[in-house]
Amino acid sequence: MTKKMKVGVTPDLLYNRIGWTYKKIVESEGLAFRKTENIRCQIRKIVEKMTAEDNRWCLLINGHIGNGKSTMSKALLSVMNELIDNHTFNSGDIMDWHYMARLSAMELVEVFLDDRDKYRKYRSQNWLIVDDVGSEPPFVNLYGTRFRPMTDLLFYRYENRLPTVFVSNYKVEGDGTTENKGLFDIYDDPRFKDRFRQMFNVVTFKDKSFRV
């Protein structure tokens, strides 16, 4: 059964909560918050994907470097776990795996190499955010065997219909060049592409870097 990325609150409440949390995270990092029209539209699109009826149960947030994607993923982490604490998603006892976890793709690869049991816990986490997808090596060698941690994670979460948020600087499909690389160039596996298309809605952040 698909565990869709659906929440038990109204779209307006979720929009306001994510926006407020996003602003607080920006300010907590000593930065000036700039609420652009793009940010408002992006939050609306995220909320739409999380509350509307849809066969896809995952979300890709992508766009230019430095335009708020990782900050938005932190806001989602905070809001989702707050809703879980309030029993919006679950009935009965709340266990650690019910909560949303967040780590970078590079950290995921490092966990895969250092602690396979911990990797499996992340892989089976009920809700998961992976930041900087595409920045990690797509292949790693361990004792002479080649592994693909991110591809393995996607396949597992596809089979178990687990809600997942990927955050990336890359578009989905590029043209194979270094200047216009896409996720499907990095994870060049027909099975990855086919499952990804079935799993993910895409919200593209359009602002230029806020760091300049």
CSV table of C-alpha atoms in Angstrom, one decimal:
chain,number,residue,atom,x,y,z
A,1,MET,CA,0.0,0.0,0.0
A,2,THR,CA,1.4,3.4,-1.0
A,3,LYS,CA,2.2,5.7,2.0
A,4,LYS,CA,1.5,8.9,0.1
A,5,MET,CA,3.1,12.1,1.2
A,6,LYS,CA,-0.2,13.4,2.5
A,7,VAL,CA,-0.9,15.4,5.7
A,8,GLY,CA,-3.9,15.8,7.9
A,9,VAL,CA,-4.1,19.6,7.9
A,10,THR,CA,-5.6,22.1,5.6
A,11,PRO,CA,-3.4,23.5,2.7
A,12,ASP,CA,-3.6,27.0,4.1
A,13,LEU,CA,-2.4,25.9,7.5
A,14,LEU,CA,0.4,23.9,6.0
A,15,TYR,CA,1.4,26.8,3.8
A,16,ASN,CA,1.5,29.3,6.7
A,17,ARG,CA,3.5,26.9,8.9
A,18,ILE,CA,6.1,26.0,6.3
A,19,GLY,CA,6.5,29.7,5.4
A,20,TRP,CA,6.9,30.8,9.0
A,21,THR,CA,9.4,28.0,9.7
A,22,TYR,CA,11.4,28.8,6.6
A,23,LYS,CA,11.6,32.5,7.6
A,24,LYS,CA,12.7,31.6,11.2
A,25,ILE,CA,15.4,29.2,9.9
A,26,VAL,CA,16.8,31.9,7.6
A,27,GLU,CA,16.9,34.5,10.4
A,28,SER,CA,18.4,32.0,12.8
A,29,GLU,CA,21.4,31.7,10.4
A,30,GLY,CA,21.9,35.5,10.7
A,31,LEU,CA,20.6,36.2,7.2
A,32,ALA,CA,18.0,38.7,6.0
A,33,PHE,CA,14.8,36.9,4.9
A,34,ARG,CA,13.6,37.9,1.4
A,35,LYS,CA,10.1,36.6,0.7
A,36,THR,CA,10.1,36.7,-3.1
A,37,GLU,CA,7.1,35.8,-5.3
A,38,ASN,CA,9.0,32.7,-6.3
A,39,ILE,CA,9.3,31.5,-2.7
A,40,ARG,CA,5.5,32.0,-2.2
A,41,CYS,CA,4.7,30.1,-5.4
A,42,GLN,CA,7.2,27.3,-4.5
A,43,ILE,CA,5.7,26.8,-1.0
A,44,ARG,CA,2.2,26.7,-2.6
A,45,LYS,CA,3.4,24.0,-5.1
A,46,ILE,CA,5.0,21.9,-2.3
A,47,VAL,CA,1.8,22.1,-0.3
A,48,GLU,CA,-0.3,21.2,-3.3
A,49,LYS,CA,1.8,18.1,-3.9
A,50,MET,CA,1.5,17.1,-0.2
A,51,THR,CA,-2.2,17.6,0.1
A,52,ALA,CA,-3.8,16.8,-3.3
A,53,GLU,CA,-4.7,13.4,-4.6
A,54,ASP,CA,-1.9,12.1,-6.7
A,55,ASN,CA,-0.4,8.7,-7.5
A,56,ARG,CA,3.1,10.0,-6.8
A,57,TRP,CA,4.3,9.8,-3.2
A,58,CYS,CA,7.7,11.6,-3.4
A,59,LEU,CA,9.0,15.1,-4.1
A,60,LEU,CA,12.1,16.5,-5.9
A,61,ILE,CA,13.0,20.1,-5.0
A,62,ASN,CA,15.6,21.3,-7.5
A,63,GLY,CA,17.0,24.5,-8.9
A,64,HIS,CA,20.0,26.8,-8.9
A,65,ILE,CA,22.7,26.7,-6.1
A,66,GLY,CA,22.0,28.9,-3.1
A,67,ASN,CA,18.3,29.7,-3.7
A,68,GLY,CA,16.8,28.2,-0.6
A,69,LYS,CA,16.2,24.5,-1.4
A,70,SER,CA,18.2,23.1,1.6
A,71,THR,CA,16.6,25.7,3.9
A,72,MET,CA,13.2,24.6,2.6
A,73,SER,CA,14.0,21.0,3.3
A,74,LYS,CA,14.9,22.0,6.9
A,75,ALA,CA,11.6,23.7,7.2
A,76,LEU,CA,9.8,20.6,5.9
A,77,LEU,CA,11.7,18.5,8.4
A,78,SER,CA,10.6,20.7,11.3
A,79,VAL,CA,7.0,21.0,10.3
A,80,MET,CA,6.5,17.4,9.4
A,81,ASN,CA,8.0,16.2,12.7
A,82,GLU,CA,5.8,18.7,14.6
A,83,LEU,CA,2.7,17.2,12.9
A,84,ILE,CA,3.9,13.7,13.7
A,85,ASP,CA,4.3,14.7,17.4
A,86,ASN,CA,0.8,16.0,17.3
A,87,HIS,CA,-0.4,12.6,16.0
A,88,THR,CA,-1.5,14.0,12.7
A,89,PHE,CA,-0.1,11.0,10.8
A,90,ASN,CA,0.0,8.1,13.3
A,91,SER,CA,-2.2,6.6,15.9
A,92,GLY,CA,-0.9,4.8,18.9
A,93,ASP,CA,2.8,4.9,20.0
A,94,ILE,CA,5.2,7.1,18.1
A,95,MET,CA,8.5,5.4,17.3
A,96,ASP,CA,11.7,6.9,16.0
A,97,TRP,CA,11.2,5.5,12.5
A,98,HIS,CA,7.9,7.4,12.2
A,99,TYR,CA,9.7,10.7,12.2
A,100,MET,CA,11.1,12.4,9.1
A,101,ALA,CA,15.0,12.2,8.9
A,102,ARG,CA,17.3,14.4,6.9
A,103,LEU,CA,20.8,13.9,5.6
A,104,SER,CA,22.9,14.7,2.6
A,105,ALA,CA,23.6,12.3,-0.2
A,106,MET,CA,27.3,12.3,0.7
A,107,GLU,CA,26.5,11.5,4.3
A,108,LEU,CA,24.3,8.7,3.1
A,109,VAL,CA,27.2,7.2,1.1
A,110,GLU,CA,29.5,7.6,4.1
A,111,VAL,CA,27.0,5.8,6.4
A,112,PHE,CA,26.7,3.0,3.8
A,113,LEU,CA,30.5,2.5,3.9
A,114,ASP,CA,30.9,2.8,7.7
A,115,ASP,CA,27.7,1.3,9.2
A,116,ARG,CA,25.5,-0.8,7.0
A,117,ASP,CA,22.9,-1.3,9.8
A,118,LYS,CA,22.5,2.5,10.2
A,119,TYR,CA,22.2,2.8,6.4
A,120,ARG,CA,19.4,0.3,6.4
A,121,LYS,CA,17.6,2.3,9.1
A,122,TYR,CA,17.8,5.4,6.9
A,123,ARG,CA,16.7,3.4,3.9
A,124,SER,CA,13.6,2.2,5.7
A,125,GLN,CA,12.8,5.5,7.5
A,126,ASN,CA,9.1,6.2,7.2
A,127,TRP,CA,9.8,9.7,5.9
A,128,LEU,CA,13.2,10.8,4.5
A,129,ILE,CA,14.8,13.9,3.1
A,130,VAL,CA,18.1,13.5,1.1
A,131,ASP,CA,19.9,16.8,0.3
A,132,ASP,CA,22.4,17.5,-2.4
A,133,VAL,CA,21.4,14.5,-4.5
A,134,GLY,CA,23.8,14.0,-7.4
A,135,SER,CA,26.8,15.5,-5.5
A,136,GLU,CA,27.9,12.1,-4.1
A,137,PRO,CA,29.8,9.4,-6.1
A,138,PRO,CA,27.1,7.3,-7.8
A,139,PHE,CA,29.3,4.2,-7.3
A,140,VAL,CA,31.5,3.1,-4.4
A,141,ASN,CA,33.8,0.1,-4.2
A,142,LEU,CA,33.9,-2.0,-1.0
A,143,TYR,CA,36.1,-5.1,-0.8
A,144,GLY,CA,36.2,-5.4,-4.6
A,145,THR,CA,32.4,-5.1,-5.0
A,146,ARG,CA,30.7,-2.1,-6.7
A,147,PHE,CA,27.7,-0.6,-4.9
A,148,ARG,CA,25.3,2.2,-5.7
A,149,PRO,CA,23.9,3.4,-2.4
A,150,MET,CA,21.5,6.1,-3.8
A,151,THR,CA,20.1,3.8,-6.5
A,152,ASP,CA,19.7,1.1,-3.9
A,153,LEU,CA,17.9,3.5,-1.6
A,154,LEU,CA,15.5,4.7,-4.4
A,155,PHE,CA,14.7,1.1,-5.4
A,156,TYR,CA,14.0,0.1,-1.8
A,157,ARG,CA,11.7,3.1,-1.2
A,158,TYR,CA,10.0,2.5,-4.5
A,159,GLU,CA,9.2,-1.1,-3.5
A,160,ASN,CA,7.9,0.0,-0.1
A,161,ARG,CA,6.2,3.2,-1.3
A,162,LEU,CA,8.0,5.3,1.3
A,163,PRO,CA,7.6,9.1,1.1
A,164,THR,CA,10.9,10.7,0.1
A,165,VAL,CA,12.1,14.2,-0.6
A,166,PHE,CA,15.2,14.7,-2.8
A,167,VAL,CA,16.9,18.1,-3.0
A,168,SER,CA,19.2,18.7,-5.8
A,169,ASN,CA,21.0,21.4,-7.9
A,170,TYR,CA,20.4,19.2,-11.0
A,171,LYS,CA,17.4,19.1,-13.3
A,172,VAL,CA,15.9,15.7,-14.0
A,173,GLU,CA,17.0,15.3,-17.6
A,174,GLY,CA,20.1,17.0,-19.1
A,175,ASP,CA,21.8,16.5,-22.4
A,176,GLY,CA,24.8,14.5,-21.1
A,177,THR,CA,27.2,17.5,-21.1
A,178,THR,CA,29.0,18.7,-18.1
A,179,GLU,CA,27.4,22.1,-18.4
A,180,ASN,CA,23.8,20.7,-18.7
A,181,LYS,CA,24.0,17.5,-16.6
A,182,GLY,CA,20.8,16.0,-15.2
A,183,LEU,CA,20.1,13.4,-12.6
A,184,PHE,CA,19.4,10.9,-15.3
A,185,ASP,CA,22.9,11.4,-16.6
A,186,ILE,CA,24.3,10.8,-13.1
A,187,TYR,CA,22.2,7.8,-12.3
A,188,ASP,CA,22.3,6.3,-15.8
A,189,ASP,CA,20.2,3.2,-15.2
A,190,PRO,CA,16.9,2.6,-17.1
A,191,ARG,CA,15.3,1.1,-13.9
A,192,PHE,CA,16.3,4.2,-11.9
A,193,LYS,CA,14.7,6.5,-14.4
A,194,ASP,CA,11.5,4.5,-14.8
A,195,ARG,CA,10.9,4.3,-11.0
A,196,PHE,CA,11.9,7.9,-10.5
A,197,ARG,CA,9.2,9.1,-13.0
A,198,GLN,CA,6.6,7.1,-11.2
A,199,MET,CA,7.6,8.2,-7.7
A,200,PHE,CA,8.4,11.9,-7.9
A,201,ASN,CA,6.6,15.2,-8.4
A,202,VAL,CA,9.0,18.1,-9.1
A,203,VAL,CA,9.1,21.6,-7.7
A,204,THR,CA,11.8,23.8,-9.3
A,205,PHE,CA,13.1,26.8,-7.3
A,206,LYS,CA,13.7,29.6,-9.8
A,207,ASP,CA,15.4,32.4,-7.8
A,208,LYS,CA,19.1,33.1,-8.3
A,209,SER,CA,21.5,32.5,-5.4
A,210,PHE,CA,20.6,34.5,-2.2
A,211,ARG,CA,24.3,34.3,-1.2
A,212,VAL,CA,25.3,37.1,-3.6
